[in-house]
mmCIF file of C-alpha atoms in Angstrom:
data_model
loop_
_atom_site.group_PDB
_atom_site.id
_atom_site.type_symbol
_atom_site.label_atom_id
_atom_site.label_comp_id
_atom_site.label_asym_id
_atom_site.label_seq_id
_atom_site.Cartn_x
_atom_site.Cartn_y
_atom_site.Cartn_z
ATOM 1 C CA MET A 1 -2.454 -3.331 13.253
ATOM 2 C CA ALA A 2 -2.235 0.470 13.197
ATOM 3 C CA LEU A 3 -4.055 1.868 10.219
ATOM 4 C CA THR A 4 -3.840 5.553 11.116
ATOM 5 C CA LYS A 5 -0.788 7.766 11.364
ATOM 6 C CA THR A 6 -0.381 11.410 12.281
ATOM 7 C CA ALA A 7 -2.465 13.923 10.435
ATOM 8 C CA SER A 8 -1.023 15.664 7.444
ATOM 9 C CA ARG A 9 -0.017 19.232 7.985
ATOM 10 C CA TYR A 10 -1.601 20.126 4.692
ATOM 11 C CA ASP A 11 -5.198 21.248 4.344
ATOM 12 C CA ALA A 12 -6.708 20.507 0.971
ATOM 13 C CA THR A 13 -10.072 22.112 1.690
ATOM 14 C CA ALA A 14 -8.929 25.669 1.009
ATOM 15 C CA LEU A 15 -7.341 24.658 -2.291
ATOM 16 C CA ARG A 16 -10.490 22.841 -3.430
ATOM 17 C CA SER A 17 -12.561 25.931 -2.624
ATOM 18 C CA ALA A 18 -10.128 28.074 -4.595
ATOM 19 C CA LEU A 19 -10.347 25.716 -7.551
ATOM 20 C CA LEU A 20 -14.153 25.837 -7.511
ATOM 21 C CA SER A 21 -14.169 29.631 -7.276
ATOM 22 C CA ALA A 22 -11.761 29.880 -10.186
ATOM 23 C CA LEU A 23 -13.926 27.622 -12.357
ATOM 24 C CA LEU A 24 -17.089 29.599 -11.533
ATOM 25 C CA SER A 25 -15.378 32.840 -12.499
ATOM 26 C CA ILE A 26 -14.518 31.660 -16.013
ATOM 27 C CA PRO A 27 -16.118 33.875 -18.674
ATOM 28 C CA VAL A 28 -18.926 32.000 -20.437
ATOM 29 C CA SER A 29 -18.433 33.654 -23.829
ATOM 30 C CA ALA A 30 -16.337 31.723 -26.339
ATOM 31 C CA SER A 31 -14.913 32.559 -29.737
ATOM 32 C CA SER A 32 -15.069 28.910 -30.789
ATOM 33 C CA ALA A 33 -16.551 25.736 -29.419
ATOM 34 C CA GLU A 34 -16.772 22.109 -30.383
ATOM 35 C CA VAL A 35 -18.834 19.230 -29.097
ATOM 36 C CA SER A 36 -18.295 15.560 -29.857
ATOM 37 C CA ALA A 37 -19.652 12.432 -28.274
ATOM 38 C CA GLU A 38 -19.157 8.684 -28.210
ATOM 39 C CA GLY A 39 -21.594 5.986 -27.221
ATOM 40 C CA GLY A 40 -21.207 2.265 -27.334
ATOM 41 C CA ILE A 41 -22.429 -1.217 -26.495
ATOM 42 C CA ASP A 42 -19.957 -3.638 -24.930
ATOM 43 C CA MET A 43 -20.386 -7.404 -24.516
ATOM 44 C CA ARG A 44 -17.867 -9.396 -22.486
ATOM 45 C CA ASN A 45 -17.953 -13.096 -23.242
ATOM 46 C CA PHE A 46 -16.311 -15.218 -20.547
ATOM 47 C CA PHE A 47 -15.168 -18.628 -21.738
ATOM 48 C CA ALA A 48 -15.654 -20.467 -18.418
ATOM 49 C CA SER A 49 -17.849 -20.460 -15.348
ATOM 50 C CA PRO A 50 -16.636 -18.169 -12.532
ATOM 51 C CA ALA A 51 -14.055 -19.399 -10.035
ATOM 52 C CA PHE A 52 -16.060 -18.199 -7.022
ATOM 53 C CA ASP A 53 -19.659 -19.145 -6.195
ATOM 54 C CA ARG A 54 -20.786 -15.576 -5.503
ATOM 55 C CA GLN A 55 -19.936 -14.425 -9.033
ATOM 56 C CA ARG A 56 -22.679 -14.456 -11.643
ATOM 57 C CA ASP A 57 -22.221 -16.858 -14.520
ATOM 58 C CA THR A 58 -23.492 -14.321 -17.034
ATOM 59 C CA ASN A 59 -21.806 -12.518 -19.878
ATOM 60 C CA PRO A 60 -22.166 -8.848 -18.941
ATOM 61 C CA LEU A 61 -23.655 -6.334 -21.323
ATOM 62 C CA SER A 62 -22.960 -2.666 -20.757
ATOM 63 C CA VAL A 63 -23.428 0.656 -22.481
ATOM 64 C CA HIS A 64 -21.328 3.780 -22.167
ATOM 65 C CA VAL A 65 -21.527 7.366 -23.307
ATOM 66 C CA SER A 66 -18.964 10.152 -23.215
ATOM 67 C CA THR A 67 -19.167 13.746 -24.405
ATOM 68 C CA VAL A 68 -16.306 16.120 -25.103
ATOM 69 C CA ILE A 69 -17.067 19.840 -24.884
ATOM 70 C CA ARG A 70 -14.332 22.355 -25.626
ATOM 71 C CA ALA A 71 -14.695 26.122 -25.849
ATOM 72 C CA ASP A 72 -11.928 28.632 -26.574
ATOM 73 C CA HIS A 73 -11.857 32.321 -25.802
ATOM 74 C CA ASN A 74 -8.562 34.100 -26.515
ATOM 75 C CA GLU A 75 -5.955 32.347 -24.332
ATOM 76 C CA ASN A 76 -8.599 30.481 -22.307
ATOM 77 C CA GLN A 77 -9.887 26.990 -22.959
ATOM 78 C CA PHE A 78 -12.725 25.244 -21.120
ATOM 79 C CA THR A 79 -13.025 21.452 -21.328
ATOM 80 C CA ALA A 80 -15.716 19.141 -19.987
ATOM 81 C CA ILE A 81 -15.722 15.368 -20.513
ATOM 82 C CA PRO A 82 -18.502 13.601 -18.568
ATOM 83 C CA TYR A 83 -18.569 9.807 -18.736
ATOM 84 C CA TYR A 84 -21.180 7.220 -17.819
ATOM 85 C CA ARG A 85 -21.281 3.416 -18.008
ATOM 86 C CA HIS A 86 -24.226 1.185 -17.138
ATOM 87 C CA ASP A 87 -23.504 -2.500 -16.559
ATOM 88 C CA TYR A 88 -26.475 -4.868 -16.500
ATOM 89 C CA VAL A 89 -24.731 -7.482 -14.293
ATOM 90 C CA ASP A 90 -22.284 -5.754 -11.929
ATOM 91 C CA PRO A 91 -23.734 -2.663 -10.174
ATOM 92 C CA GLU A 92 -20.216 -1.631 -9.075
ATOM 93 C CA ARG A 93 -19.275 -1.275 -12.756
ATOM 94 C CA THR A 94 -22.172 1.117 -13.278
ATOM 95 C CA HIS A 95 -20.563 4.457 -12.655
ATOM 96 C CA SER A 96 -20.266 8.019 -13.811
ATOM 97 C CA ASP A 97 -17.247 10.280 -13.734
ATOM 98 C CA LEU A 98 -16.050 13.684 -14.805
ATOM 99 C CA ARG A 99 -12.963 12.691 -16.774
ATOM 100 C CA GLU A 100 -12.241 16.393 -17.232
ATOM 101 C CA LEU A 101 -13.799 19.679 -16.124
ATOM 102 C CA SER A 102 -11.081 22.263 -16.442
ATOM 103 C CA TRP A 103 -10.025 25.760 -17.370
ATOM 104 C CA ARG A 104 -6.699 26.221 -19.125
ATOM 105 C CA ARG A 105 -4.950 29.588 -19.510
ATOM 106 C CA THR A 106 -2.050 29.598 -21.953
ATOM 107 C CA ALA A 107 0.681 32.197 -22.436
ATOM 108 C CA SER A 108 3.898 32.120 -24.447
ATOM 109 C CA ASP A 109 6.027 30.589 -21.709
ATOM 110 C CA TRP A 110 3.581 29.269 -19.133
ATOM 111 C CA GLU A 111 0.266 27.466 -18.801
ATOM 112 C CA LEU A 112 -2.199 27.194 -15.919
ATOM 113 C CA LEU A 113 -4.722 24.351 -15.582
ATOM 114 C CA LEU A 114 -7.419 24.349 -12.868
ATOM 115 C CA GLY A 115 -10.212 21.873 -12.273
ATOM 116 C CA ILE A 116 -10.440 18.144 -12.968
ATOM 117 C CA GLY A 117 -7.943 16.802 -15.451
ATOM 118 C CA LYS A 118 -6.017 13.830 -16.775
ATOM 119 C CA VAL A 119 -2.247 13.642 -16.907
ATOM 120 C CA PHE A 120 -0.177 10.865 -18.405
ATOM 121 C CA TRP A 121 3.487 10.143 -17.748
ATOM 122 C CA GLY A 122 5.461 7.281 -19.255
ATOM 123 C CA VAL A 123 6.729 5.594 -22.408
ATOM 124 C CA ALA A 124 6.388 1.820 -21.899
ATOM 125 C CA GLU A 125 3.766 -0.336 -23.588
ATOM 126 C CA SER A 126 3.174 -3.197 -21.159
ATOM 127 C CA HIS A 127 2.933 -1.336 -17.845
ATOM 128 C CA HIS A 128 2.531 2.376 -17.054
ATOM 129 C CA LEU A 129 4.846 2.284 -14.069
ATOM 130 C CA VAL A 130 5.507 5.977 -13.383
ATOM 131 C CA ASP A 131 2.020 7.285 -14.255
ATOM 132 C CA ILE A 132 0.619 8.334 -10.870
ATOM 133 C CA ILE A 133 -1.445 11.539 -11.014
ATOM 134 C CA ASN A 134 -4.779 9.908 -11.903
ATOM 135 C CA GLN A 135 -6.407 6.949 -10.182
ATOM 136 C CA THR A 136 -6.992 3.792 -12.227
ATOM 137 C CA ASP A 137 -10.587 3.027 -13.198
ATOM 138 C CA THR A 138 -10.282 -0.727 -12.660
ATOM 139 C CA VAL A 139 -13.909 -1.625 -13.347
ATOM 140 C CA GLU A 140 -13.706 0.119 -16.694
ATOM 141 C CA ASP A 141 -10.722 -1.909 -17.865
ATOM 142 C CA PRO A 142 -8.514 -4.234 -15.773
ATOM 143 C CA ASP A 143 -5.372 -3.346 -17.755
ATOM 144 C CA GLY A 144 -5.035 0.054 -16.069
ATOM 145 C CA GLU A 145 -5.480 2.107 -19.232
ATOM 146 C CA SER A 146 -8.638 3.910 -18.043
ATOM 147 C CA LYS A 147 -8.244 6.682 -15.482
ATOM 148 C CA LEU A 148 -10.563 8.696 -13.234
ATOM 149 C CA GLY A 149 -10.545 12.470 -13.400
ATOM 150 C CA GLN A 150 -8.252 14.101 -10.808
ATOM 151 C CA PRO A 151 -8.923 17.476 -9.124
ATOM 152 C CA LEU A 152 -5.763 19.500 -9.614
ATOM 153 C CA ALA A 153 -4.012 22.816 -9.991
ATOM 154 C CA ASN A 154 -1.165 22.628 -12.500
ATOM 155 C CA LEU A 155 1.316 25.334 -13.457
ATOM 156 C CA THR A 156 3.635 24.553 -16.387
ATOM 157 C CA LEU A 157 6.677 26.662 -17.240
ATOM 158 C CA PHE A 158 8.238 26.401 -20.712
ATOM 159 C CA ARG A 159 11.920 27.280 -20.812
ATOM 160 C CA ASP A 160 14.866 26.706 -23.154
ATOM 161 C CA TRP A 161 16.305 24.212 -20.683
ATOM 162 C CA GLY A 162 13.094 22.185 -20.490
ATOM 163 C CA THR A 163 9.528 22.091 -19.172
ATOM 164 C CA LEU A 164 8.739 22.306 -15.461
ATOM 165 C CA GLU A 165 5.330 21.212 -14.122
ATOM 166 C CA LEU A 166 4.043 21.865 -10.595
ATOM 167 C CA TYR A 167 0.978 20.028 -9.276
ATOM 168 C CA ALA A 168 -1.284 20.418 -6.243
ATOM 169 C CA LEU A 169 -3.809 17.576 -5.908
ATOM 170 C CA PRO A 170 -6.384 18.464 -3.217
ATOM 171 C CA TYR A 171 -8.627 15.402 -3.351
ATOM 172 C CA PHE A 172 -7.872 11.677 -3.620
ATOM 173 C CA ARG A 173 -9.884 9.391 -5.885
ATOM 174 C CA GLU A 174 -10.336 5.889 -4.492
ATOM 175 C CA ARG A 175 -9.743 2.908 -6.750
ATOM 176 C CA SER A 176 -12.787 1.077 -8.066
ATOM 177 C CA PHE A 177 -13.183 -2.695 -7.800
ATOM 178 C CA PRO A 178 -15.670 -5.244 -9.181
ATOM 179 C CA GLY A 179 -18.723 -5.874 -7.032
ATOM 180 C CA VAL A 180 -19.615 -9.040 -5.122
ATOM 181 C CA GLU A 181 -21.126 -10.686 -8.203
ATOM 182 C CA GLY A 182 -18.702 -9.197 -10.706
ATOM 183 C CA ARG A 183 -16.044 -11.137 -12.600
ATOM 184 C CA LEU A 184 -12.298 -10.331 -12.550
ATOM 185 C CA GLY A 185 -12.408 -10.208 -8.758
ATOM 186 C CA PHE A 186 -10.528 -11.849 -5.908
ATOM 187 C CA ALA A 187 -11.413 -14.792 -3.640
ATOM 188 C CA LEU A 188 -12.945 -12.292 -1.217
ATOM 189 C CA PRO A 189 -14.881 -9.305 -2.568
ATOM 190 C CA VAL A 190 -13.408 -5.844 -2.076
ATOM 191 C CA ASP A 191 -15.489 -3.450 0.021
ATOM 192 C CA ALA A 192 -14.454 -0.340 -1.904
ATOM 193 C CA GLY A 193 -16.814 1.779 0.209
ATOM 194 C CA SER A 194 -14.881 1.119 3.438
ATOM 195 C CA PRO A 195 -11.287 2.050 2.661
ATOM 196 C CA ARG A 196 -8.536 2.504 5.255
ATOM 197 C CA TYR A 197 -5.939 5.275 5.129
ATOM 198 C CA ALA A 198 -2.506 5.742 6.641
ATOM 199 C CA ASP A 199 -3.227 9.479 6.980
ATOM 200 C CA SER A 200 -6.108 10.730 9.144
ATOM 201 C CA ARG A 201 -7.160 13.239 6.481
ATOM 202 C CA GLU A 202 -7.918 10.313 4.223
ATOM 203 C CA ARG A 203 -9.064 11.467 0.785
ATOM 204 C CA ASN A 204 -8.629 15.136 1.774
ATOM 205 C CA HIS A 205 -4.851 14.888 2.016
ATOM 206 C CA LEU A 206 -3.128 17.419 -0.236
ATOM 207 C CA ASP A 207 -0.819 15.568 -2.613
ATOM 208 C CA THR A 208 1.909 17.351 -4.546
ATOM 209 C CA ALA A 209 4.006 16.527 -7.587
ATOM 210 C CA LEU A 210 6.803 18.031 -9.658
ATOM 211 C CA ARG A 211 7.999 17.052 -13.121
ATOM 212 C CA TYR A 212 10.855 18.139 -15.371
ATOM 213 C CA SER A 213 10.864 17.051 -19.017
ATOM 214 C CA HIS A 214 13.001 17.854 -22.040
ATOM 215 C CA TYR A 215 13.709 16.673 -25.577
ATOM 216 C CA PHE A 216 17.157 16.760 -27.139
ATOM 217 C CA ASN A 217 18.985 14.823 -29.883
ATOM 218 C CA GLY A 218 16.391 12.063 -30.085
ATOM 219 C CA TRP A 219 16.011 11.718 -26.304
ATOM 220 C CA ASP A 220 12.717 12.272 -24.442
ATOM 221 C CA LEU A 221 13.493 12.693 -20.755
ATOM 222 C CA GLY A 222 11.115 12.998 -17.796
ATOM 223 C CA VAL A 223 12.038 13.170 -14.111
ATOM 224 C CA SER A 224 9.134 13.253 -11.643
ATOM 225 C CA TRP A 225 8.583 13.451 -7.913
ATOM 226 C CA PHE A 226 5.320 12.677 -6.114
ATOM 227 C CA SER A 227 4.349 12.946 -2.445
ATOM 228 C CA GLY A 228 0.941 11.884 -1.206
ATOM 229 C CA THR A 229 -1.613 9.093 -1.131
ATOM 230 C CA ASP A 230 -0.615 5.960 -3.007
ATOM 231 C CA ARG A 231 -2.821 5.246 -6.031
ATOM 232 C CA GLU A 232 -2.302 1.522 -5.447
ATOM 233 C CA ALA A 233 -4.190 -0.148 -2.606
ATOM 234 C CA ALA A 234 -3.191 -2.977 -0.296
ATOM 235 C CA LEU A 235 -6.139 -5.305 0.305
ATOM 236 C CA ILE A 236 -6.615 -6.205 3.971
ATOM 237 C CA PRO A 237 -8.848 -9.192 4.750
ATOM 238 C CA ASP A 238 -11.630 -8.752 7.299
ATOM 239 C CA MET A 239 -12.582 -12.284 8.268
ATOM 240 C CA THR A 240 -15.538 -11.044 10.336
ATOM 241 C CA THR A 241 -17.333 -9.796 7.263
ATOM 242 C CA SER A 242 -15.369 -11.849 4.691
ATOM 243 C CA VAL A 243 -14.343 -8.839 2.619
ATOM 244 C CA LEU A 244 -11.134 -7.063 1.650
ATOM 245 C CA HIS A 245 -10.640 -3.436 2.676
ATOM 246 C CA PRO A 246 -8.508 -1.181 0.443
ATOM 247 C CA TYR A 247 -5.670 0.427 2.387
ATOM 248 C CA TYR A 248 -3.882 3.520 1.052
ATOM 249 C CA GLN A 249 -0.384 4.395 2.227
ATOM 250 C CA GLN A 250 1.372 7.747 2.176
ATOM 251 C CA ILE A 251 4.318 7.506 -0.212
ATOM 252 C CA GLU A 252 7.071 9.518 -1.834
ATOM 253 C CA GLN A 253 8.101 8.504 -5.324
ATOM 254 C CA LEU A 254 11.005 9.599 -7.533
ATOM 255 C CA SER A 255 10.760 8.363 -11.112
ATOM 256 C CA LEU A 256 12.453 8.569 -14.497
ATOM 257 C CA ASP A 257 11.010 7.930 -17.943
ATOM 258 C CA LEU A 258 13.310 7.922 -20.930
ATOM 259 C CA GLN A 259 12.860 7.229 -24.620
ATOM 260 C CA TYR A 260 15.462 7.339 -27.375
ATOM 261 C CA THR A 261 14.363 7.414 -31.019
ATOM 262 C CA GLN A 262 16.827 6.001 -33.551
ATOM 263 C CA ASN A 263 15.284 5.659 -37.013
ATOM 264 C CA ALA A 264 12.852 2.705 -36.725
ATOM 265 C CA TRP A 265 13.958 1.878 -33.193
ATOM 266 C CA LEU A 266 12.478 3.144 -29.926
ATOM 267 C CA TRP A 267 14.409 2.432 -26.725
ATOM 268 C CA LYS A 268 12.280 2.862 -23.600
ATOM 269 C CA LEU A 269 12.793 2.926 -19.858
ATOM 270 C CA GLU A 270 10.595 3.714 -16.848
ATOM 271 C CA THR A 271 12.010 3.315 -13.360
ATOM 272 C CA LEU A 272 11.055 4.497 -9.883
ATOM 273 C CA TYR A 273 12.148 4.568 -6.272
ATOM 274 C CA ARG A 274 9.326 4.627 -3.715
ATOM 275 C CA ARG A 275 9.277 4.876 0.048
ATOM 276 C CA GLY A 276 6.383 4.709 2.493
ATOM 277 C CA TYR A 277 5.905 0.955 2.635
ATOM 278 C CA SER A 278 7.548 -1.203 5.295
ATOM 279 C CA LYS A 279 10.578 -1.369 2.980
ATOM 280 C CA ASP A 280 11.659 1.058 0.288
ATOM 281 C CA MET A 281 11.285 -0.380 -3.200
ATOM 282 C CA HIS A 282 12.324 0.196 -6.765
ATOM 283 C CA ALA A 283 10.888 -1.041 -10.031
ATOM 284 C CA LEU A 284 11.482 -0.701 -13.741
ATOM 285 C CA VAL A 285 10.072 -1.545 -17.118
ATOM 286 C CA GLY A 286 12.330 -1.168 -20.125
ATOM 287 C CA GLY A 287 12.863 -2.458 -23.609
ATOM 288 C CA LEU A 288 12.581 -1.632 -27.272
ATOM 289 C CA GLU A 289 10.129 -1.296 -30.130
ATOM 290 C CA TYR A 290 11.120 -1.780 -33.770
ATOM 291 C CA SER A 291 8.825 -0.611 -36.583
ATOM 292 C CA ASN A 292 8.968 -2.357 -39.949
ATOM 293 C CA TYR A 293 7.308 0.144 -42.280
ATOM 294 C CA GLN A 294 5.402 -1.195 -45.310
ATOM 295 C CA PHE A 295 5.837 -4.714 -44.002
ATOM 296 C CA MET A 296 6.323 -7.382 -46.696
ATOM 297 C CA GLY A 297 5.799 -4.788 -49.425
ATOM 298 C CA HIS A 298 2.315 -3.824 -48.201
ATOM 299 C CA ARG A 299 1.246 -0.453 -46.851
ATOM 300 C CA GLY A 300 0.849 -1.780 -43.328
ATOM 301 C CA ASP A 301 3.408 -1.162 -40.559
ATOM 302 C CA LEU A 302 4.491 -3.910 -38.171
ATOM 303 C CA GLY A 303 5.904 -3.092 -34.742
ATOM 304 C CA LEU A 304 7.830 -5.570 -32.613
ATOM 305 C CA ILE A 305 7.916 -4.866 -28.858
ATOM 306 C CA LEU A 306 10.049 -6.466 -26.167
ATOM 307 C CA GLU A 307 10.085 -5.261 -22.547
ATOM 308 C CA TYR A 308 11.307 -6.480 -19.166
ATOM 309 C CA LEU A 309 9.389 -5.717 -15.946
ATOM 310 C CA TYR A 310 10.907 -5.775 -12.466
ATOM 311 C CA ASP A 311 9.548 -4.870 -9.020
ATOM 312 C CA ASN A 312 11.206 -5.680 -5.674
ATOM 313 C CA ARG A 313 8.477 -4.614 -3.230
ATOM 314 C CA ASP A 314 8.032 -6.726 -0.103
ATOM 315 C CA ILE A 315 4.864 -8.662 -0.890
ATOM 316 C CA THR A 316 5.015 -10.428 2.514
ATOM 317 C CA ASP A 317 3.995 -7.146 4.182
ATOM 318 C CA PRO A 318 0.163 -7.038 4.326
ATOM 319 C CA LEU A 319 0.145 -3.217 4.051
ATOM 320 C CA THR A 320 2.142 -3.181 0.805
ATOM 321 C CA PRO A 321 0.111 -3.338 -2.417
ATOM 322 C CA VAL A 322 0.824 -6.424 -4.481
ATOM 323 C CA SER A 323 2.274 -6.202 -7.978
ATOM 324 C CA ALA A 324 1.900 -8.943 -10.580
ATOM 325 C CA PHE A 325 4.997 -7.781 -12.470
ATOM 326 C CA ASN A 326 8.026 -8.510 -10.273
ATOM 327 C CA ASN A 327 10.124 -10.392 -12.853
ATOM 328 C CA ASP A 328 8.300 -10.624 -16.167
ATOM 329 C CA ILE A 329 8.902 -10.453 -19.890
ATOM 330 C CA PHE A 330 6.543 -8.793 -22.354
ATOM 331 C CA MET A 331 6.484 -9.580 -26.067
ATOM 332 C CA GLY A 332 4.088 -7.832 -28.418
ATOM 333 C CA LEU A 333 3.163 -7.155 -32.028
ATOM 334 C CA ARG A 334 1.468 -4.017 -33.289
ATOM 335 C CA TYR A 335 0.118 -3.958 -36.844
ATOM 336 C CA ALA A 336 -1.447 -0.887 -38.466
ATOM 337 C CA LEU A 337 -2.931 -1.475 -41.914
ATOM 338 C CA ASN A 338 -2.873 2.262 -42.773
ATOM 339 C CA ASP A 339 -6.170 1.824 -44.588
ATOM 340 C CA ARG A 340 -9.188 4.127 -44.771
ATOM 341 C CA GLN A 341 -10.787 2.238 -41.880
ATOM 342 C CA ASP A 342 -7.798 2.842 -39.529
ATOM 343 C CA THR A 343 -7.543 -0.867 -38.843
ATOM 344 C CA SER A 344 -5.037 -1.792 -36.154
ATOM 345 C CA VAL A 345 -4.183 -4.836 -34.056
ATOM 346 C CA LEU A 346 -2.091 -5.146 -30.899
ATOM 347 C CA VAL A 347 -1.317 -8.542 -29.373
ATOM 348 C CA GLY A 348 0.992 -9.226 -26.479
ATOM 349 C CA THR A 349 1.848 -11.580 -23.686
ATOM 350 C CA ILE A 350 3.436 -11.056 -20.271
ATOM 351 C CA TRP A 351 5.220 -14.126 -18.945
ATOM 352 C CA ASP A 352 6.604 -14.675 -15.446
ATOM 353 C CA PRO A 353 9.473 -17.211 -15.724
ATOM 354 C CA ASP A 354 9.400 -17.833 -11.949
ATOM 355 C CA SER A 355 5.734 -18.714 -11.491
ATOM 356 C CA GLY A 356 4.836 -19.577 -15.059
ATOM 357 C CA GLU A 357 1.948 -17.098 -15.017
ATOM 358 C CA THR A 358 1.002 -15.768 -18.427
ATOM 359 C CA LEU A 359 -1.259 -12.889 -19.380
ATOM 360 C CA PHE A 360 -2.255 -12.702 -23.036
ATOM 361 C CA SER A 361 -3.958 -9.625 -24.460
ATOM 362 C CA LEU A 362 -5.540 -8.701 -27.777
ATOM 363 C CA GLU A 363 -6.813 -5.322 -28.927
ATOM 364 C CA ALA A 364 -8.109 -4.541 -32.410
ATOM 365 C CA ASP A 365 -10.370 -1.913 -33.917
ATOM 366 C CA ARG A 366 -11.672 -0.871 -37.333
ATOM 367 C CA ARG A 367 -13.933 1.932 -38.488
ATOM 368 C CA LEU A 368 -17.218 0.931 -40.084
ATOM 369 C CA GLY A 369 -18.176 3.910 -42.161
ATOM 370 C CA GLN A 370 -18.022 7.520 -41.013
ATOM 371 C CA ASN A 371 -19.363 7.228 -37.454
ATOM 372 C CA LEU A 372 -19.043 3.596 -36.371
ATOM 373 C CA THR A 373 -16.083 1.707 -34.895
ATOM 374 C CA PHE A 374 -15.915 -1.989 -34.101
ATOM 375 C CA ALA A 375 -13.376 -3.062 -31.480
ATOM 376 C CA VAL A 376 -12.300 -6.337 -29.909
ATOM 377 C CA LYS A 377 -10.481 -6.820 -26.599
ATOM 378 C CA GLY A 378 -9.402 -10.128 -25.162
ATOM 379 C CA ARG A 379 -7.517 -11.315 -22.091
ATOM 380 C CA THR A 380 -6.469 -14.788 -20.931
ATOM 381 C CA PHE A 381 -4.819 -15.737 -17.643
ATOM 382 C CA SER A 382 -2.960 -19.001 -17.144
ATOM 383 C CA GLY A 383 -0.484 -20.851 -14.929
ATOM 384 C CA GLY A 384 1.067 -20.199 -11.545
ATOM 385 C CA GLY A 385 -0.403 -19.394 -8.158
ATOM 386 C CA GLY A 386 0.280 -15.662 -7.937
ATOM 387 C CA VAL A 387 -1.848 -12.559 -8.281
ATOM 388 C CA LEU A 388 -3.365 -13.620 -11.603
ATOM 389 C CA ASN A 389 -4.564 -16.913 -10.117
ATOM 390 C CA SER A 390 -7.760 -15.200 -8.930
ATOM 391 C CA PHE A 391 -8.626 -14.567 -12.603
ATOM 392 C CA ARG A 392 -7.919 -18.142 -13.761
ATOM 393 C CA SER A 393 -11.526 -18.616 -14.923
ATOM 394 C CA ASP A 394 -11.968 -15.106 -16.305
ATOM 395 C CA ASP A 395 -10.569 -15.413 -19.825
ATOM 396 C CA TYR A 396 -12.799 -13.208 -21.950
ATOM 397 C CA LEU A 397 -13.375 -11.626 -25.317
ATOM 398 C CA GLU A 398 -15.053 -8.224 -25.369
ATOM 399 C CA LEU A 399 -16.889 -6.933 -28.433
ATOM 400 C CA GLN A 400 -17.496 -3.204 -28.692
ATOM 401 C CA LEU A 401 -19.562 -1.191 -31.130
ATOM 402 C CA LYS A 402 -19.003 2.550 -30.809
ATOM 403 C CA VAL A 403 -20.857 5.444 -32.378
ATOM 404 C CA HIS A 404 -19.093 8.787 -32.809
ATOM 405 C CA TYR A 405 -20.939 12.023 -33.481
#
């Protein structure tokens, strides 16, 4: 099995050095600055004993802290967002990260961003299909919402005919996975510290991306192209050591995200074409969201969400990352009470009619006074023998208490 291809002709080292030099040359004086922080205690309560003997039958307790520092000086903005989580059960979930460390220069018709940043593309609720700049922080949250900071250089041009974004990504962030004793893992543990790469430059490969976006007559349109190291990882079993090794392909991806707003209706579509695997693939997630404002005569708003997910990748190829959403239906409800405590609830389920697999999710939060927020997250996994089968004993409810200051 060949795990190494020809070396990339790109050299990311020079770009990283240029980025560092640019950040060090930023003037330290600022006309305005703001600092905010969030800390919290999280308790995950699993309803059943783990499926695999190596996993600890303990409800993990963790703490996290994040600080946001922003300083402005004329057209310059400096942002730093360090993040740290300590998990008392799974050492792999204990991690720190610079979510952002960047300098932004803004003019009337262009913007330059250098450093470590976060970029989000997409419109769908159930699955962020086309979002590819940042790596997923899987140990932080298995639903893919949390992202690691990405070293980048980004030039954005604002024109009458739309917005054009150019990206150079000089360093690849590897995906995180639960440790040997951690829950929400696979039958074999993932050795995240011994990844395999299709390109000999491994994490130093220079990735590039281009995006065009525009808004007109109720339409939000985004067309994106990416070339570089796949953010998804195939997991290759090593029976000698009984672990899975992450394997990162080189891919090219062309994607479209589209949203049409029509009064209380939102029509959404994300679709992509990707090559680099043994077979080219395409995927989509699309559907609608209807908002019923002041539902049943109350001040709360109720949103109804329906989406379809499709993915035709060849899952028989061991070097192709597996997707759980190849032919699935998502149904969700979003309720915002519009009260002083900003209370909101989002429930949803993804159902695979072929395998019978079902993923149920719950998210709710409410402010408790000026600086406290209480949040609840829950996930259940049931049915079938597909990707989610590894998590069949990992239904959980997570309670979070956050302090903002």
